[in-house]
Coordinates of C-alpha atoms in Angstrom, one line a residue:
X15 CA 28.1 -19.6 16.9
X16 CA 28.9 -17.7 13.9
X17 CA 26.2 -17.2 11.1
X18 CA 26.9 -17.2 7.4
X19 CA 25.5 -15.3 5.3
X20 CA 25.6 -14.7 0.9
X21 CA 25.3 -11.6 -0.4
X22 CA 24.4 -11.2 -3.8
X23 CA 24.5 -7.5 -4.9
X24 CA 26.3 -6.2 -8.1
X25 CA 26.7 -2.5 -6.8
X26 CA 29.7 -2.6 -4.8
X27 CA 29.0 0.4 -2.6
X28 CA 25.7 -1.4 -1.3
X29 CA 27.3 -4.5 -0.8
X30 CA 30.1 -2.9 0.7
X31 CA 27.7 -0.9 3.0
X32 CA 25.5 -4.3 3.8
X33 CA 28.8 -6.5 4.7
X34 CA 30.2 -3.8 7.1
X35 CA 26.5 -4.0 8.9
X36 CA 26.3 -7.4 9.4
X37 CA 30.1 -8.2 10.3
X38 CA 29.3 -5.9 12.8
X39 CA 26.4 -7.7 14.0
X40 CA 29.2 -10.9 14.0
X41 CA 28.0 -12.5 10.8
X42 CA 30.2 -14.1 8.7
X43 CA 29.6 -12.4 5.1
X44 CA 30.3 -13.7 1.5
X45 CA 29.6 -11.2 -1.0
X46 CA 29.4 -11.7 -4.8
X47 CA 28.1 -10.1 -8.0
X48 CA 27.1 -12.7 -10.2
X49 CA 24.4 -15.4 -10.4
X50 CA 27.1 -17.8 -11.5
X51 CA 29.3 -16.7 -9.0
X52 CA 26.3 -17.0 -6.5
X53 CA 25.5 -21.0 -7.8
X54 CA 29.4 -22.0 -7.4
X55 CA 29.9 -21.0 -3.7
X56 CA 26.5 -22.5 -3.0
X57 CA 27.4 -25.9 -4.4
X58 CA 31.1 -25.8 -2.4
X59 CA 29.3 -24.2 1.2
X60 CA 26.5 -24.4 3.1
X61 CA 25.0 -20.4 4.4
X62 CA 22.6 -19.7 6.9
X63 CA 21.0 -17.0 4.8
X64 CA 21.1 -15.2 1.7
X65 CA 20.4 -11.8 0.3
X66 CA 20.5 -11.3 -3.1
X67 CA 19.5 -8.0 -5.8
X68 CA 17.0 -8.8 -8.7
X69 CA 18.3 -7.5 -11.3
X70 CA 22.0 -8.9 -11.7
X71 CA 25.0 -8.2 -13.8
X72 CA 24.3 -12.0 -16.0
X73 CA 20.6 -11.8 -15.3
X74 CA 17.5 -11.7 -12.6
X75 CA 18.3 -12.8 -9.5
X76 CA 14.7 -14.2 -8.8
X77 CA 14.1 -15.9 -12.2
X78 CA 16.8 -18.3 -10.8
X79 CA 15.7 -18.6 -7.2
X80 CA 14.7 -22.2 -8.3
X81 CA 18.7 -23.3 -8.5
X82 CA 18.7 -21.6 -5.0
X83 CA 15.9 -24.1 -3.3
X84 CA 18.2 -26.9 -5.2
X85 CA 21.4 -26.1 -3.3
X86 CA 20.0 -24.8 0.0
X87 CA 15.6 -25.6 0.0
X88 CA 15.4 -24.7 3.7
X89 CA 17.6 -21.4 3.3
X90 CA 16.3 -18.1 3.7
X91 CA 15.9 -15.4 1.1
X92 CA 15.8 -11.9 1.6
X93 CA 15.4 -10.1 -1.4
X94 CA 16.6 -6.4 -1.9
X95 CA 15.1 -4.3 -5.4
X96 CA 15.5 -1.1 -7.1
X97 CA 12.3 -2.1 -9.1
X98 CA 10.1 -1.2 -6.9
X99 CA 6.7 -2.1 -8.1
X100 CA 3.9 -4.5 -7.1
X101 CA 5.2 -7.1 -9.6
X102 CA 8.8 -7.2 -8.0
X103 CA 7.2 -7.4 -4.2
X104 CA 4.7 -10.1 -5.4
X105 CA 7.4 -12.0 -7.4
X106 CA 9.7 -12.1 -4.4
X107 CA 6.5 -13.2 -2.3
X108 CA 5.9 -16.2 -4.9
X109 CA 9.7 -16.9 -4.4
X110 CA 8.9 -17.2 -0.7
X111 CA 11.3 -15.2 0.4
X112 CA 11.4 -14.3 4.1
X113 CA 11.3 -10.7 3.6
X114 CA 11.6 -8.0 0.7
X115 CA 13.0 -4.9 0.9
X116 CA 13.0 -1.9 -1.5
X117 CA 15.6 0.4 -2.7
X118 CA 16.9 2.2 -1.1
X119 CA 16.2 0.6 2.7
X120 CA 16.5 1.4 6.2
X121 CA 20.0 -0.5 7.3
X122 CA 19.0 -1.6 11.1
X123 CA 15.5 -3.0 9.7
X124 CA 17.9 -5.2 7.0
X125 CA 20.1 -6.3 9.6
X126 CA 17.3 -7.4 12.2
X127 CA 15.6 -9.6 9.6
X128 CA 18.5 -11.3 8.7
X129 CA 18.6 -12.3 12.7
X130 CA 15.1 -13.2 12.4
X131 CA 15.8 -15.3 9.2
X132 CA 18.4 -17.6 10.8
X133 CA 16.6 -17.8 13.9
X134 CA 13.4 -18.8 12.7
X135 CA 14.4 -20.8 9.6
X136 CA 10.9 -20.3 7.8
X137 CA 9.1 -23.7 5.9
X138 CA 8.1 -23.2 2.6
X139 CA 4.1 -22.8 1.4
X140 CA 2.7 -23.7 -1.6
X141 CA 1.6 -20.3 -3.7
X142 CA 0.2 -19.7 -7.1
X143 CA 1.8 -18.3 -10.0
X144 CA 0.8 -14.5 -10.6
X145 CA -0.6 -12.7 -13.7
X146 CA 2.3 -10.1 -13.8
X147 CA 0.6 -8.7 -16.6
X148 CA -2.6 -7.6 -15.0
X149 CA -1.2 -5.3 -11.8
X150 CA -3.4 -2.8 -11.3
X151 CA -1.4 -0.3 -9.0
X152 CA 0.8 2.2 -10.6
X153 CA 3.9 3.3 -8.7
X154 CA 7.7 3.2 -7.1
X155 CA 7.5 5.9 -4.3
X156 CA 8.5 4.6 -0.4
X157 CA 5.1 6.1 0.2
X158 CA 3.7 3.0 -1.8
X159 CA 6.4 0.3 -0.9
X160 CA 4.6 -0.5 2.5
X161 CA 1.2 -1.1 0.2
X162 CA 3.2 -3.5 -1.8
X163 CA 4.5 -5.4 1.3
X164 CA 1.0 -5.3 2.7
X165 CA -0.4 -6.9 -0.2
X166 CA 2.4 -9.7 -0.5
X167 CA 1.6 -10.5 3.2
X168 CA -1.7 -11.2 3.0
X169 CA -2.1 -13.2 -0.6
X170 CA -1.5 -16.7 1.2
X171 CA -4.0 -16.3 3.8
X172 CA -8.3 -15.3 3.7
X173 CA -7.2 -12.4 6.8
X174 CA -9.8 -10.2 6.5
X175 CA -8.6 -6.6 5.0
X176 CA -9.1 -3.1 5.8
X177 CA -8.2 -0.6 3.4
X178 CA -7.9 2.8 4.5
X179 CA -7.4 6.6 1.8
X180 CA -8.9 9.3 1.0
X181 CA -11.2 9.4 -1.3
X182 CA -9.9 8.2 -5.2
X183 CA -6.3 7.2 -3.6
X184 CA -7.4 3.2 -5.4
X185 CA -8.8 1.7 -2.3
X186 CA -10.6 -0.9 -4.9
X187 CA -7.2 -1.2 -6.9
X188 CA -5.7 -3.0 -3.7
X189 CA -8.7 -5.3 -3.2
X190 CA -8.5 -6.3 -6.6
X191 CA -4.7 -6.9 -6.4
X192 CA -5.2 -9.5 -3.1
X193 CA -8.2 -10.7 -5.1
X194 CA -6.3 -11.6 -8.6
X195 CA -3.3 -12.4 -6.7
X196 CA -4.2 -14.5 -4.5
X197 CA -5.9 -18.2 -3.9
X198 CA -9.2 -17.0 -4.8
X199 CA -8.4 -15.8 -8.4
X200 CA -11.2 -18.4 -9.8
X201 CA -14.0 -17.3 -7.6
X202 CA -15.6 -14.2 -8.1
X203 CA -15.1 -10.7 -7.3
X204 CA -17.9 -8.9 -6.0
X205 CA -17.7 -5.2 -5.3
X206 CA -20.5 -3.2 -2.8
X207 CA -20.7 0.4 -2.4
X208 CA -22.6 0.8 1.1
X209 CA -23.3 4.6 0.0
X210 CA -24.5 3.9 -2.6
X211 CA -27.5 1.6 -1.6
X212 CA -30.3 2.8 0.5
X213 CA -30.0 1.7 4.0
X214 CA -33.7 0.4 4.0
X215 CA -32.3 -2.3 1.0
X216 CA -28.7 -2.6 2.7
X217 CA -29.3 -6.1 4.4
X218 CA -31.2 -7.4 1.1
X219 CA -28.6 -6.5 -0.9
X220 CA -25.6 -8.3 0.9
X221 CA -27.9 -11.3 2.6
X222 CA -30.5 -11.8 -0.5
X223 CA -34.3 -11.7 0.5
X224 CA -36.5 -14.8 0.2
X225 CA -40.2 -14.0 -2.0
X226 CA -42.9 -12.0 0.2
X227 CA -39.9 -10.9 2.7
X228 CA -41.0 -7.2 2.4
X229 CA -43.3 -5.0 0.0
X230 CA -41.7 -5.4 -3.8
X231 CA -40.1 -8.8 -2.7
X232 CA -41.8 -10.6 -6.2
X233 CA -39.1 -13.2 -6.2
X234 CA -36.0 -14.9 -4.2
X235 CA -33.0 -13.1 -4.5
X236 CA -29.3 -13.8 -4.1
X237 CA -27.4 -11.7 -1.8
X238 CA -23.7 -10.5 -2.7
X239 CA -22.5 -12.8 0.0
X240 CA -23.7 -15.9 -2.1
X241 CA -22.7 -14.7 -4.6
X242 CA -19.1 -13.7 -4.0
X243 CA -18.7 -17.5 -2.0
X244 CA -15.6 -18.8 -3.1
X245 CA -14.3 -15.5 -4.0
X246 CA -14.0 -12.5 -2.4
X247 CA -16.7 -9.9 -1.2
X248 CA -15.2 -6.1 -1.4
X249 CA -17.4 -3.9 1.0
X250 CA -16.1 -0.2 0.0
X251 CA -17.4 2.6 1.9
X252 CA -18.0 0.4 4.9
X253 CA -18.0 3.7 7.4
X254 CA -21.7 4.4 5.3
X255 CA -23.5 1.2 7.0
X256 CA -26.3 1.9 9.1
X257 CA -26.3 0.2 12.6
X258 CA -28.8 -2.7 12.1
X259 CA -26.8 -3.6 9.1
X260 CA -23.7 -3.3 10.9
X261 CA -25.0 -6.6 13.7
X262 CA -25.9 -9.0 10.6
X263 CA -22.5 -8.2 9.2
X264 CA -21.0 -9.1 12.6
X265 CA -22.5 -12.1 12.7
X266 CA -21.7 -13.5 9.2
X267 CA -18.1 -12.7 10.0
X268 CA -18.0 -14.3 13.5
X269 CA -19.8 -17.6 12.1
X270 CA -19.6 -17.9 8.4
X271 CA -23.3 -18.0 7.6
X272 CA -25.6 -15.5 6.5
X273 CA -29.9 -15.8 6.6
X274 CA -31.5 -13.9 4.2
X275 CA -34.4 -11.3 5.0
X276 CA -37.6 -13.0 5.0
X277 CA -35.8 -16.7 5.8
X278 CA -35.5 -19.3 8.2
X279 CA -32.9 -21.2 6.9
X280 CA -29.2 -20.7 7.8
X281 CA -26.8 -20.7 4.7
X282 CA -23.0 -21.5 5.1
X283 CA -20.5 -18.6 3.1
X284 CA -17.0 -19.3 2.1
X285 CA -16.1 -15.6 1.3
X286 CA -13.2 -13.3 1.9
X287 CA -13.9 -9.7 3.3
X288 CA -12.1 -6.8 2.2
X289 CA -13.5 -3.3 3.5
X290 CA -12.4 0.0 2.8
X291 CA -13.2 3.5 4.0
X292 CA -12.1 7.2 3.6
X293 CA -13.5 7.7 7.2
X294 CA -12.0 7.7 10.2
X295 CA -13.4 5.4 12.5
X296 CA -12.1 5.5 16.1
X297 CA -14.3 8.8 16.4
X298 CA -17.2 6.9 15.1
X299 CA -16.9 4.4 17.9
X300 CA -16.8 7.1 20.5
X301 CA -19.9 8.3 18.8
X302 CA -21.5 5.4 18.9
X303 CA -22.0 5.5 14.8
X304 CA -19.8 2.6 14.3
X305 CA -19.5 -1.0 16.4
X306 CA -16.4 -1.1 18.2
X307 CA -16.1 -5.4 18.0
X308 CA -16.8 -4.8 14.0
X309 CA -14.5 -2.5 14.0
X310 CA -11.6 -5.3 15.1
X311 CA -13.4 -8.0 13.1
X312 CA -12.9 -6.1 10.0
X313 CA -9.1 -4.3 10.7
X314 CA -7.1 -7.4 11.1
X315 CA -4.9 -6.7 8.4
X316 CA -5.0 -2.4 7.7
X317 CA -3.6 -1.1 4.5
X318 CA -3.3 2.5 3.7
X319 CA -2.9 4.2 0.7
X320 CA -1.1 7.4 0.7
X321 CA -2.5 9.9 -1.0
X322 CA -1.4 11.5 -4.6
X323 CA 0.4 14.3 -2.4
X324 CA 2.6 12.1 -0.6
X325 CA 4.1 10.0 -3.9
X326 CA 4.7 12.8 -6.1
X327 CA 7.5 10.9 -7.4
X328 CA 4.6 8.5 -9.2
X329 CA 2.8 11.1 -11.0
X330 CA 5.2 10.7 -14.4
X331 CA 4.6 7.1 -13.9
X332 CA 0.9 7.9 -13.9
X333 CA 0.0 10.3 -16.7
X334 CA 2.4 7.9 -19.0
X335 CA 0.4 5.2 -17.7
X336 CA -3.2 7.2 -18.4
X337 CA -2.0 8.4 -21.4
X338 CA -1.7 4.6 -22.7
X339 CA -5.0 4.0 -21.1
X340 CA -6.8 7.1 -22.8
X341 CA -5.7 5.7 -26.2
X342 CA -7.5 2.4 -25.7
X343 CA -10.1 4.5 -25.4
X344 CA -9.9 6.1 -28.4
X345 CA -8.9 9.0 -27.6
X346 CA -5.8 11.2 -29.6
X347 CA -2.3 8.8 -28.8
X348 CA -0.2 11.8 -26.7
X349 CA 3.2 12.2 -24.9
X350 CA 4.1 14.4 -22.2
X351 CA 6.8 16.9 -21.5
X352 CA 8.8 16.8 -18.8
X353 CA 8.0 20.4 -18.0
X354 CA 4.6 19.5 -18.3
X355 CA 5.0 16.5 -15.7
X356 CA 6.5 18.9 -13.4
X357 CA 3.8 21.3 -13.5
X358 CA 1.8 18.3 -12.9
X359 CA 3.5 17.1 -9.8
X360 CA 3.2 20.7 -8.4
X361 CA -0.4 20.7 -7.7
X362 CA -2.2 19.2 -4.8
X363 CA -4.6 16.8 -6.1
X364 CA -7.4 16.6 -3.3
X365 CA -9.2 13.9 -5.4
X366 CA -6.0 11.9 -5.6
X367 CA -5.5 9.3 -8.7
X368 CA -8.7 9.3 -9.9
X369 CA -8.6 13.4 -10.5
X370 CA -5.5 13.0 -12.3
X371 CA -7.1 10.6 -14.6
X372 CA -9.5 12.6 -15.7
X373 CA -7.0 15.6 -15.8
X374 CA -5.3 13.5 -17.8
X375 CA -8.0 12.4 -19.9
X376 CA -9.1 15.9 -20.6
X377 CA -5.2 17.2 -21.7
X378 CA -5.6 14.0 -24.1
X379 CA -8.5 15.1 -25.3
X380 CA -8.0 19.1 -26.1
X381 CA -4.1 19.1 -26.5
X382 CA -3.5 20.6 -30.1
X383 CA -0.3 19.1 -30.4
X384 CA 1.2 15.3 -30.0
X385 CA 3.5 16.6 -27.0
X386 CA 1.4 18.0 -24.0
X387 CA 3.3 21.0 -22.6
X388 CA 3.2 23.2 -19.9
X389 CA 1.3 25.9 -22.0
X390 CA -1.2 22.8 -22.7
X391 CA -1.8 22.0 -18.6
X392 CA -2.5 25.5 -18.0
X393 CA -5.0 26.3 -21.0
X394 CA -6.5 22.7 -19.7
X395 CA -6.8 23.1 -16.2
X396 CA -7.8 25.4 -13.9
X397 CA -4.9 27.1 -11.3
X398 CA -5.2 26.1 -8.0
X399 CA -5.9 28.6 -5.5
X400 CA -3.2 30.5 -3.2
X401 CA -3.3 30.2 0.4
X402 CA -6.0 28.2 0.3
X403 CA -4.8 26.2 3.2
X404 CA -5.9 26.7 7.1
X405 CA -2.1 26.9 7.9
X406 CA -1.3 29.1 5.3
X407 CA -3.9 31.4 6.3
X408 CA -4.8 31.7 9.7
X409 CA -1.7 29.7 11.7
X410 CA -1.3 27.1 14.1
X411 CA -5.1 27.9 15.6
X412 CA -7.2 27.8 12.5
X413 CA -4.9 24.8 11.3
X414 CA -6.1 23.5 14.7
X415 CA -9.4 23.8 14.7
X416 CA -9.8 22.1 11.1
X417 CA -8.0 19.0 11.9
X418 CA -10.0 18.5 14.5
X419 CA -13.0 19.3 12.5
X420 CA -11.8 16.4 10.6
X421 CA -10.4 13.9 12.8
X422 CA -11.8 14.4 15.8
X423 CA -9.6 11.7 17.4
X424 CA -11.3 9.8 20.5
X425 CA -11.3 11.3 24.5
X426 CA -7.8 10.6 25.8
X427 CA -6.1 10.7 22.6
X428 CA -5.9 14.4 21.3
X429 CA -2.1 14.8 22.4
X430 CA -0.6 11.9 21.2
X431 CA -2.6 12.4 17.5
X432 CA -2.1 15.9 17.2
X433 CA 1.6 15.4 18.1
X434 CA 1.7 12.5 15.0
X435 CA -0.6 14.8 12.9
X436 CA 2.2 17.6 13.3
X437 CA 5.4 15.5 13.5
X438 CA 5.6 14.0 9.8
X439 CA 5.0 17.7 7.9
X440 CA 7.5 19.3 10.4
X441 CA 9.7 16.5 10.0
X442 CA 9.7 16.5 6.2
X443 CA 10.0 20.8 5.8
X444 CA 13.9 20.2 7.9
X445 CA 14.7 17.3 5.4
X446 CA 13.6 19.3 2.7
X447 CA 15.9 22.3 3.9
X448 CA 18.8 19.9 4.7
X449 CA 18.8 18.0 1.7
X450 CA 17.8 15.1 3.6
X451 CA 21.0 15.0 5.6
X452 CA 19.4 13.6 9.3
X453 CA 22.4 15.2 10.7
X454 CA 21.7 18.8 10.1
X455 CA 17.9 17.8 10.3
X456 CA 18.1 16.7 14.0
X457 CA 20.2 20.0 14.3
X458 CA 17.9 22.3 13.0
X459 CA 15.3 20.8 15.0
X460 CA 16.9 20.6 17.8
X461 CA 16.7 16.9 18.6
X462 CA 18.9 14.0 19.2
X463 CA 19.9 12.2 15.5
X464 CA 19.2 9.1 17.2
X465 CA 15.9 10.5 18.1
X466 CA 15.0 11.6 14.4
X467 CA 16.0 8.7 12.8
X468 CA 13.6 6.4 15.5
X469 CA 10.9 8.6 14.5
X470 CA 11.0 9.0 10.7
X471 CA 11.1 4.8 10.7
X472 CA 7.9 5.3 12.6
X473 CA 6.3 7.7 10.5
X474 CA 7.4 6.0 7.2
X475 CA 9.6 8.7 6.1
X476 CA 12.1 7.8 4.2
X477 CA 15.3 10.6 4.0
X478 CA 16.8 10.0 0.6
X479 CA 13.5 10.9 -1.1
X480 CA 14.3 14.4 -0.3
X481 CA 17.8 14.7 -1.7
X482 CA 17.6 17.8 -4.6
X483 CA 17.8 16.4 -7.9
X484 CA 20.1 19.5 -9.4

């Protein structure tokens, strides 16, 4: 049986690119450009699946979707953007559409959703409207597409969340996204930084304590559980908990209740859990510093945030962004050069977005003139150190030596992680020098193309990122 699908994409060379793909999969493709042209073949013909762009040539594709569900309500959508930010993936989630891809996508993951689509015929859930005007994530690079996805996935559902970054990369941005996107918008939001509490006042501060529990206990207190019921309970840091902590925690996940110190009384806890960490936890569990069954309570859905290295194509977005932000604050109203953004991008930014704020901040504060230049950046802030880096100055060996310092991956994994660890740079320099051709790539590597391409979908690499801009 022959499958039919509408495409709805007003740059021809995509569409022409999309409909050779899926006729060769053996799908019957209709291709238009319009959203009028889209509601007239729906109303003469029935189609198994569609596809369809946002932003149309007579106006946004998903605004409409609701003349879609008319024609066809137990259709598919899968919904392809150039705007890719977290209010076009959450959009197209509150659309439920089947999937969402960003600009510009990888063609055999495209053409294996649409089999999915028509095989599995999803039912449609009930979702709330979102606040587009309160997104807190800043961003169109591939590097933070996946986040976006991520996110979409789990705001119809209380799957607990584990947020993974380095340090400053907005771990607590993406709880507050699922948070104020989600169901639990009304209830609270209630953020706990495990290092910053002492681990002697840990389990009082997340269970509450009942009056006489301990020396200093005056009075009953509510614990950050009870307090986020309803909501959602953000535990940041979570790699900082101390063992004994680590067991009560367990438990409240595995039955919902939580006792507080000094009580006899079990209390029930509607709460969603989001943790985060800049650790790496696998070696914690071989060391015995972290519990192995928390450890799979808590990861059921990981999200990780690249950091500011790997989306240099977001800084511009986020010194505009922070310059907007630093006069709110009352600080001088600035713009920024394009020189100046480049000089920008250059750096290396170990302490990820939240350095570049304050960077940003600072040039906002101490620029003499209304236009931040490059002269501006480098009287503001201080040049980064050459060959600073392990690679750069010692080789493989001392490169080596500090990732494992750092990672320490667990007994009967070093291979496979180092090999990872090393892939995606290596991978990235022959793009780089090939202009992102995977042809010569695989060439200069010395691979199969077929090869490459399998492992840059695995390591979320995306090619056309590194095409010259000349």
């Amino acid at each position: 049986m022959t499958h039919s699908v509408l495409l709805v994409e007003d740059d021809k060379g995509i569409a022409t690119v999309i409909t050779e793909a899926l006729r060769e999969e053996g799908f019957d493709v209709t291709a238009c450009e319009s959203i009028a042209r889209r509601d007239a073949l729906l109303a003469d013909g029935c189609f198994d699946v569609m596809l369809t762009d946002v932003i149309l040539e007579d106006g946004d594709g998903l605004a409409s979707i609701d003349t879609v569900r008319a024609y066809a309500p137990d259709m598919p959508v899968i919904v392809l953007s150039a705007q890719n930010t977290l209010d076009t993936a959450v959009r197209a989630s509150d659309s439920h559409a089947f999937e969402y891809f960003p600009k510009p996508f990888d063609l055999d993951e495209l053409t294996q959703a649409v089999r999915q689509a028509v095989a599995n015929r999803p039912s449609v859930s009930n979702g709330n409207e979102s606040d587009e005007g309160a997104l807190p994530l800043i961003g169109r690079s591939p590097a933070m597409q996946g986040v976006y996805r991520m996110i979409t996935r789990v705001l119809r559902n209380d799957l607990t969340v584990l947020v993974t970054g380095e340090s400053g990369t907005g771990k607590e941005l993406v709880a507050e996204a699922i948070h104020e996107l989600g169901a639990r918008k009304s209830g609270p939001f209630i953020a706990v930084n495990m290092a910053a509490i002492p681990h002697d006042l840990l389990e009082s501060e997340l269970f509450g304590h009942e009056r006489g529990a301990f020396t200093g206990a005056v009075s009953q207190q509510i614990g950050k559980f009870e307090q986020a019921n309803g909501g959602t309970l953000f535990l940041d840091e979570i790699g900082d908990m101390p063992a004994e902590a680590q067991t009560r925690l367990l438990r409240a996940l595995q039955s919902g209740r939580i006792r507080r110190v000094g009580g006899r009384q079990e209390i029930g806890v509607d709460v969603r859990i989001i943790a985060a960490t800049n650790r790496d936890l696998v070696p914690m569990i071989a060391d015995g510093r972290f519990r192995e069954d928390l450890y799979y309570r808590l990861n059921v859905v990981p999200i990780h945030l690249p950091p500011l290295r790997e989306r240099r194509e977001d800084i511009a977005a986020l010194v505009r962004h922070f310059l907007v932000q630093a006069a709110t604050e009352g600080l001088p109203r600035r713009q920024v050069g394009e020189d100046a953004i480049a000089l920008l991008a250059a750096r290396q930014w170990p302490g990820n977005v939240r350095e570049l704020r304050n960077v940003v901040f600072r040039l906002a504060l101490l620029a003499r003139d209304e236009v931040i230049d490059v002269t501006t950046v480098q009287d503001c802030v201080p040049a980064e150190a050459d060959g600073n880096t392990a690679s750069i100055r010692d080789g493989f060996e001392s490169a080596l030596t500090d990732w494992l310092s750092v990672h320490g991956p667990a007994r009967g994994t070093l291979y496979h992680a180092a090999l990872a660890s090393f892939e995606k740079p290596l991978f990235e320099h022959a793009l780089r020098e090939t202009d992102g051709n995977q042809l010569r790539a695989a060439q200069l590597l010395g691979i199969n193309r077929n090869t490459l391409r399998k492992r840059l979908s695995e390591l979320g690499i995306t090619p056309d990122s590194f095409t010259k801009r000349r």
